[in-house]
């Protein structure tokens, strides 16, 4: 340790001792004074909290000095990031797997093992009247199913709910890997784009299934026949843009959070004891949760839009005309 | 330089989200019982408004990576 570090540690120890002694001193005074003198009581309480803050700051400073000395990490802005995950040493079929792929596989493995455990050990214990864990699980499943039904209708909602639920679990797991210091798989453009492609396939599948090949194109053109040659290419382009926009949205959000966190860590250097953990609750947990919700809602909305046929519109028009006649 | 210009798009996204939130607050104040419905619509709208800023962010990243 150099002399500068020793001086820093000495300062923090002195501050710690002073504040600790002050804290105990004011505690003793508070006990003696009673409830009568409210003004004095308030000022004493204020001093006590000030001393407590001083204790915490001195401990944080000392930890920072120790970590900086131990790891040799200096504070400063040197961050590195890439659009795609870094390649690891693991090779499959002559291709090097990227870091995010390995994390994705680990997440899928964990979820699969959890599913098997739930199926074998927890589901047989379920009763007619739910309690405890069963309540929570039923609540989750029902909420997702209701949400899907509300957005895409009864029939497609039931068949889409399992996919959306697994997507939600996957996105939440991805977001929480970042709390462990790993790169979140969703901050890789490849992962988000593949999820967008799945939405695109589902959208076309449900659209063609509901309306048929000709009906889908008819519904794309809108109700006016003259506008169809212009509207159909526009609609096709906007359909193709769906996976790209979904992928870029999720990717940009996750990468933005990651860069902010990296900047914070880089700026604080060794003194980053506990602070990125608190900031990470917002940037790595709360924000991705909202993004997962938005991803699911948007894909459901796009699927619903693709399924919207001319029958629905004509029904509405009929109703309106009937009302007008009455 | 190009990436800096691309990030100017965030200005527009900020204004869009500001308008959306202002209107949502107004409508919740007028009709507090419809708050949950308005909230979901607001979230969706904000996501769509935010997406322009995110596209700009991605473009800026691609430009600065070269």
Coordinates of C-alpha atoms in Angstrom, one line a residue:
Chain A
X1 CA 0.0 0.0 0.0
X2 CA 1.2 3.5 -0.8
X3 CA 1.2 6.4 1.6
X4 CA -1.8 8.0 -0.1
X5 CA -3.9 4.9 0.4
X6 CA -2.8 4.6 4.0
X7 CA -3.8 8.3 4.6
X8 CA -7.2 7.6 3.0
X9 CA -7.8 4.6 5.3
X10 CA -6.7 6.6 8.3
X11 CA -9.1 9.4 7.4
X12 CA -12.0 6.9 7.0
X13 CA -11.1 5.2 10.4
X14 CA -11.1 8.5 12.2
X15 CA -14.4 9.6 10.6
X16 CA -15.9 6.2 11.5
X17 CA -14.8 6.4 15.1
X18 CA -16.0 10.0 15.5
X19 CA -19.4 9.3 14.0
X20 CA -19.8 6.0 15.9
X21 CA -19.0 7.7 19.2
X22 CA -21.4 10.6 18.3
X23 CA -24.2 8.1 17.4
X24 CA -23.9 6.4 20.8
X25 CA -23.6 9.7 22.6
X26 CA -26.7 11.1 21.0
X27 CA -28.6 7.8 21.8
X28 CA -27.7 8.2 25.4
X29 CA -28.9 11.8 25.4
X30 CA -32.1 10.8 23.7
X31 CA -32.9 8.3 26.5
X32 CA -32.4 10.9 29.2
X33 CA -34.4 13.7 27.7
X34 CA -37.9 12.2 27.6
X35 CA -40.8 13.4 25.5
X36 CA -41.3 16.9 27.0
X37 CA -38.8 19.0 25.0
X38 CA -39.9 18.4 21.4
X39 CA -37.6 21.0 19.8
X40 CA -34.5 19.6 21.4
X41 CA -35.6 16.0 20.7
X42 CA -35.9 16.8 17.0
X43 CA -32.4 18.4 16.7
X44 CA -30.9 15.5 18.6
X45 CA -32.6 13.0 16.3
X46 CA -31.2 14.9 13.3
X47 CA -27.7 14.8 14.7
X48 CA -28.0 11.1 15.4
X49 CA -29.1 10.4 11.8
X50 CA -26.2 12.6 10.5
X51 CA -23.8 10.5 12.5
X52 CA -25.3 7.3 11.1
X53 CA -24.8 8.6 7.6
X54 CA -21.2 9.4 8.4
X55 CA -20.6 5.8 9.7
X56 CA -22.0 4.4 6.4
X57 CA -20.0 6.8 4.2
X58 CA -16.8 6.0 6.1
X59 CA -17.3 2.3 5.8
X60 CA -18.0 2.7 2.0
X61 CA -14.9 4.8 1.5
X62 CA -12.7 2.3 3.4
X63 CA -14.1 -0.6 1.3
X64 CA -13.6 1.4 -1.9
X65 CA -9.9 2.1 -1.0
X66 CA -9.4 -1.6 -0.2
X67 CA -11.0 -2.8 -3.4
X68 CA -9.0 -0.3 -5.5
X69 CA -5.8 -1.5 -3.8
X70 CA -6.7 -5.2 -4.1
X71 CA -7.9 -5.2 -7.8
X72 CA -5.7 -2.4 -9.1
X73 CA -8.8 -1.0 -10.9
X74 CA -8.6 2.7 -11.4
X75 CA -11.7 4.8 -11.9
X76 CA -12.2 6.3 -15.4
X77 CA -14.2 5.9 -18.5
X78 CA -13.0 2.8 -20.3
X79 CA -15.8 0.7 -21.4
X80 CA -16.0 -1.8 -24.2
X81 CA -19.1 -3.3 -25.8
X82 CA -20.1 -4.9 -29.1
X83 CA -23.4 -5.3 -30.9
X84 CA -23.1 -9.0 -30.7
X85 CA -22.0 -11.2 -27.9
X86 CA -18.3 -12.1 -27.5
X87 CA -17.2 -15.5 -28.8
X88 CA -16.3 -18.1 -26.2
X89 CA -13.9 -21.0 -26.5
X90 CA -16.7 -23.6 -26.8
X91 CA -17.0 -25.1 -30.3
X92 CA -19.9 -26.9 -31.9
X93 CA -19.7 -28.1 -35.4
X94 CA -16.7 -25.9 -36.1
X95 CA -18.5 -22.7 -35.0
X96 CA -17.5 -20.8 -31.9
X97 CA -20.5 -20.2 -29.7
X98 CA -21.1 -16.7 -28.5
X99 CA -21.3 -15.8 -24.9
X100 CA -25.0 -15.0 -25.1
X101 CA -25.9 -18.4 -26.7
X102 CA -24.2 -20.2 -23.8
X103 CA -26.2 -18.1 -21.3
X104 CA -29.4 -18.8 -23.2
X105 CA -28.8 -22.5 -23.2
X106 CA -28.1 -22.4 -19.4
X107 CA -31.4 -20.5 -18.9
X108 CA -33.3 -23.0 -21.0
X109 CA -31.7 -25.9 -19.1
X110 CA -32.6 -24.3 -15.7
X111 CA -36.2 -23.7 -16.7
X112 CA -36.5 -27.2 -18.2
X113 CA -35.2 -28.8 -14.9
X114 CA -37.5 -26.6 -12.9
X115 CA -40.4 -27.7 -15.1
X116 CA -39.6 -31.4 -14.6
X117 CA -39.2 -30.9 -10.8
X118 CA -42.6 -29.1 -10.7
X119 CA -44.3 -31.7 -12.8
X120 CA -42.9 -34.7 -10.8
X121 CA -42.9 -33.4 -7.2
X122 CA -45.2 -30.4 -6.8
X123 CA -48.1 -31.0 -9.2
X124 CA -49.2 -34.4 -7.7
X125 CA -49.6 -32.6 -4.3
X126 CA -52.1 -30.1 -5.7
X127 CA -55.6 -30.2 -4.3
X128 CA -59.0 -28.9 -5.4
X129 CA -58.7 -26.0 -3.0
X130 CA -55.5 -24.1 -3.8
X131 CA -53.2 -22.8 -1.1
X132 CA -49.7 -21.4 -0.9
X133 CA -47.6 -22.1 -4.0
X134 CA -50.5 -23.5 -6.0
X135 CA -52.3 -20.2 -5.5
X136 CA -49.5 -18.2 -7.0
X137 CA -49.0 -20.5 -10.0
X138 CA -52.7 -20.5 -10.8
X139 CA -52.8 -16.8 -10.5
X140 CA -49.9 -16.4 -12.9
X141 CA -51.3 -18.8 -15.5
X142 CA -54.8 -17.4 -15.3
X143 CA -53.6 -13.8 -15.6
X144 CA -51.6 -14.6 -18.8
X145 CA -54.5 -16.6 -20.3
X146 CA -56.9 -13.8 -19.6
X147 CA -54.5 -11.3 -21.0
X148 CA -54.1 -13.3 -24.2
X149 CA -57.8 -13.9 -24.6
X150 CA -58.6 -10.2 -24.1
X151 CA -56.1 -9.3 -26.8
X152 CA -56.5 -11.9 -29.6
X153 CA -59.9 -13.5 -28.8
X154 CA -61.0 -16.8 -27.2
X155 CA -59.7 -19.4 -29.6
X156 CA -56.3 -18.0 -30.5
X157 CA -55.8 -16.8 -26.9
X158 CA -55.9 -20.3 -25.5
X159 CA -53.3 -21.6 -28.0
X160 CA -51.1 -18.5 -27.6
X161 CA -51.0 -18.3 -23.8
X162 CA -48.4 -21.0 -23.2
X163 CA -46.0 -19.4 -25.6
X164 CA -46.5 -16.0 -24.2
X165 CA -46.0 -17.3 -20.6
X166 CA -42.8 -19.1 -21.5
X167 CA -41.6 -15.9 -23.3
X168 CA -42.3 -13.9 -20.2
X169 CA -40.3 -16.3 -18.0
X170 CA -37.5 -16.3 -20.5
X171 CA -37.3 -12.5 -20.7
X172 CA -37.4 -12.2 -17.0
X173 CA -34.6 -14.8 -16.6
X174 CA -32.6 -13.0 -19.3
X175 CA -32.9 -9.7 -17.5
X176 CA -31.8 -11.2 -14.2
X177 CA -28.6 -12.7 -15.6
X178 CA -27.3 -9.1 -15.8
X179 CA -27.5 -8.8 -12.0
X180 CA -24.9 -11.6 -11.8
X181 CA -22.5 -9.6 -14.0
X182 CA -23.1 -11.6 -17.1
X183 CA -24.2 -10.1 -20.4
X184 CA -28.0 -10.5 -20.8
X185 CA -28.8 -12.6 -23.9
X186 CA -31.5 -10.1 -24.9
X187 CA -28.8 -7.4 -25.4
X188 CA -27.6 -9.4 -28.4
X189 CA -29.3 -8.5 -31.7
X190 CA -29.4 -12.1 -32.8
X191 CA -31.5 -13.3 -29.9
X192 CA -34.0 -10.5 -30.1
X193 CA -34.3 -10.8 -33.8
X194 CA -35.0 -14.6 -33.6
X195 CA -37.8 -13.8 -31.1
X196 CA -39.2 -11.2 -33.5
X197 CA -39.1 -13.8 -36.3
X198 CA -41.2 -16.2 -34.1
X199 CA -43.8 -13.4 -33.7
X200 CA -43.7 -12.9 -37.5
X201 CA -44.3 -16.6 -38.2
X202 CA -47.1 -16.7 -35.6
X203 CA -48.7 -13.6 -37.1
X204 CA -48.8 -15.0 -40.6
X205 CA -49.9 -18.5 -39.4
X206 CA -52.9 -17.1 -37.5
X207 CA -53.7 -14.6 -40.2
X208 CA -53.8 -17.1 -43.0
X209 CA -55.5 -19.7 -40.8
X210 CA -58.3 -17.4 -39.9
X211 CA -58.9 -15.6 -43.2
X212 CA -57.5 -17.9 -45.9
X213 CA -55.0 -16.9 -48.5
X214 CA -57.2 -14.6 -50.5
X215 CA -59.0 -13.3 -47.5
X216 CA -55.8 -12.1 -45.9
X217 CA -54.9 -10.1 -48.9
X218 CA -58.4 -8.7 -49.2
X219 CA -58.3 -7.6 -45.6
X220 CA -54.9 -6.0 -46.2
X221 CA -56.4 -3.8 -48.9
X222 CA -59.0 -2.3 -46.7
X223 CA -62.7 -1.8 -47.6
X224 CA -62.1 0.4 -50.7
X225 CA -61.4 -1.6 -53.9
X226 CA -59.7 1.3 -55.7
X227 CA -57.1 1.7 -52.9
X228 CA -56.1 -1.9 -52.9
X229 CA -53.1 -1.7 -55.3
X230 CA -51.5 0.9 -53.1
X231 CA -52.5 -0.5 -49.7
X232 CA -51.5 -4.1 -50.2
X233 CA -47.7 -3.4 -50.8
X234 CA -47.7 -0.9 -47.9
X235 CA -49.3 -3.5 -45.6
X236 CA -46.8 -6.2 -46.7
X237 CA -43.9 -3.8 -46.0
X238 CA -45.3 -2.9 -42.5
X239 CA -45.7 -6.6 -41.8
X240 CA -42.1 -7.3 -42.7
X241 CA -41.1 -4.4 -40.4
X242 CA -42.7 -6.1 -37.4
X243 CA -39.9 -8.4 -36.4
X244 CA -37.3 -5.8 -37.1
X245 CA -39.0 -3.2 -34.9
X246 CA -39.7 -5.7 -32.1
X247 CA -36.1 -6.9 -32.2
X248 CA -34.5 -3.4 -32.3
X249 CA -36.8 -2.1 -29.5
X250 CA -35.9 -4.9 -27.1
X251 CA -32.2 -4.9 -28.1
X252 CA -31.8 -1.1 -27.8
X253 CA -33.5 -1.0 -24.4
X254 CA -31.4 -3.8 -22.9
X255 CA -28.1 -2.6 -24.4
X256 CA -28.9 1.0 -23.2
X257 CA -29.4 -0.3 -19.7
X258 CA -26.2 -2.3 -19.9
X259 CA -24.2 0.7 -21.2
X260 CA -25.5 2.9 -18.4
X261 CA -24.5 0.3 -15.8
X262 CA -21.0 -0.2 -17.4
X263 CA -20.5 3.6 -17.4
X264 CA -21.5 3.7 -13.7
X265 CA -19.1 0.9 -12.9
X266 CA -16.3 2.5 -15.0
X267 CA -16.8 5.9 -13.4
X268 CA -16.8 4.6 -9.8
X269 CA -14.0 2.1 -10.3
X270 CA -13.1 0.5 -7.0
X271 CA -15.5 2.6 -5.1
X272 CA -18.5 1.0 -6.7
X273 CA -19.5 -1.0 -3.5
X274 CA -23.2 -1.4 -3.5
X275 CA -24.1 1.6 -5.6
X276 CA -24.5 -0.3 -9.0
X277 CA -26.5 -2.8 -7.1
X278 CA -29.1 -0.2 -6.2
X279 CA -29.1 1.4 -9.6
X280 CA -29.3 -2.1 -11.2
X281 CA -32.6 -2.7 -9.6
X282 CA -34.0 -0.1 -12.0
X283 CA -31.8 -0.6 -15.0
X284 CA -31.5 -4.3 -14.9
X285 CA -34.8 -5.4 -13.3
X286 CA -37.6 -2.9 -13.5
X287 CA -36.9 -1.6 -17.0
X288 CA -36.5 -5.0 -18.6
X289 CA -39.7 -6.2 -16.9
X290 CA -41.6 -3.4 -18.6
X291 CA -39.9 -4.2 -21.9
X292 CA -41.0 -7.8 -21.6
X293 CA -44.6 -6.7 -20.9
X294 CA -44.4 -4.4 -23.9
X295 CA -42.9 -7.1 -26.2
X296 CA -45.7 -9.5 -25.3
X297 CA -48.4 -6.9 -25.7
X298 CA -47.1 -5.7 -29.0
X299 CA -46.8 -9.2 -30.5
X300 CA -50.3 -10.0 -29.3
X301 CA -51.5 -6.7 -30.9
X302 CA -49.8 -7.5 -34.2
X303 CA -51.3 -11.0 -34.3
X304 CA -54.7 -9.6 -33.5
X305 CA -54.2 -7.1 -36.3
X306 CA -53.3 -9.8 -38.8
X307 CA -56.4 -11.8 -37.8
X308 CA -58.8 -8.9 -38.2
X309 CA -60.9 -9.9 -41.1
X310 CA -63.4 -8.1 -43.3
X311 CA -66.3 -10.0 -41.6
X312 CA -65.7 -8.0 -38.4
X313 CA -65.8 -4.7 -40.2
X314 CA -68.9 -5.6 -42.2
X315 CA -70.6 -6.7 -39.0
X316 CA -69.8 -3.4 -37.5
X317 CA -71.0 -1.6 -40.6
X318 CA -74.3 -3.6 -40.5
X319 CA -74.8 -2.7 -36.9
X320 CA -74.3 0.9 -37.7
X321 CA -76.6 0.9 -40.6
X322 CA -79.3 -0.9 -38.5
X323 CA -78.9 1.7 -35.9
X324 CA -79.3 4.5 -38.5
X325 CA -82.4 2.8 -39.8
X326 CA -84.0 2.7 -36.4
Chain B
X1 CA -20.5 13.1 -35.5
X2 CA -23.1 11.1 -37.4
X3 CA -24.1 9.2 -34.2
X4 CA -24.5 12.5 -32.4
X5 CA -26.9 13.8 -35.1
X6 CA -28.8 10.5 -34.9
X7 CA -29.3 10.9 -31.2
X8 CA -31.1 14.2 -31.8
X9 CA -34.1 12.0 -32.5
X10 CA -34.4 11.5 -28.8
X11 CA -35.7 15.1 -28.6
X12 CA -38.7 14.1 -30.7
X13 CA -39.3 11.0 -28.7
X14 CA -39.2 13.0 -25.4
X15 CA -41.8 15.4 -26.7
X16 CA -44.0 12.6 -27.8
X17 CA -43.9 10.9 -24.5
X18 CA -44.4 14.2 -22.7
X19 CA -47.6 14.8 -24.7
X20 CA -48.9 11.3 -24.1
X21 CA -48.3 11.4 -20.4
X22 CA -49.8 14.8 -20.0
X23 CA -53.0 13.6 -21.7
X24 CA -53.1 10.4 -19.7
X25 CA -52.8 12.4 -16.4
X26 CA -55.6 14.7 -17.6
X27 CA -57.9 11.8 -18.4
X28 CA -57.1 9.9 -15.2
X29 CA -57.9 13.1 -13.2
X30 CA -61.2 13.3 -15.1
X31 CA -62.1 9.7 -14.8
X32 CA -60.2 8.0 -11.9
X33 CA -62.1 4.7 -12.3
X34 CA -60.7 4.1 -15.8
X35 CA -57.1 4.4 -14.5
X36 CA -56.0 0.8 -15.2
X37 CA -57.2 0.9 -18.8
X38 CA -55.5 4.2 -19.4
X39 CA -52.3 2.9 -17.8
X40 CA -52.0 0.0 -20.3
X41 CA -52.7 2.2 -23.2
X42 CA -50.2 4.8 -22.0
X43 CA -47.5 2.1 -21.6
X44 CA -48.1 0.9 -25.1
X45 CA -48.1 4.4 -26.5
X46 CA -44.9 5.3 -24.6
X47 CA -43.2 2.2 -25.9
X48 CA -44.1 3.1 -29.4
X49 CA -42.9 6.7 -28.9
X50 CA -39.8 5.5 -27.2
X51 CA -39.0 3.1 -30.1
X52 CA -38.0 6.0 -32.4
X53 CA -35.4 7.0 -29.9
X54 CA -34.2 3.4 -29.6
X55 CA -33.9 3.1 -33.4
X56 CA -31.8 6.2 -33.3
X57 CA -29.7 4.7 -30.5
X58 CA -29.1 1.6 -32.5
X59 CA -28.2 3.5 -35.6
X60 CA -25.8 5.7 -33.5
X61 CA -24.2 2.5 -32.1
X62 CA -23.7 1.1 -35.6
X63 CA -22.2 4.4 -36.8
X64 CA -19.9 4.8 -33.8
X65 CA -18.8 1.1 -34.1
X66 CA -17.2 1.6 -37.5

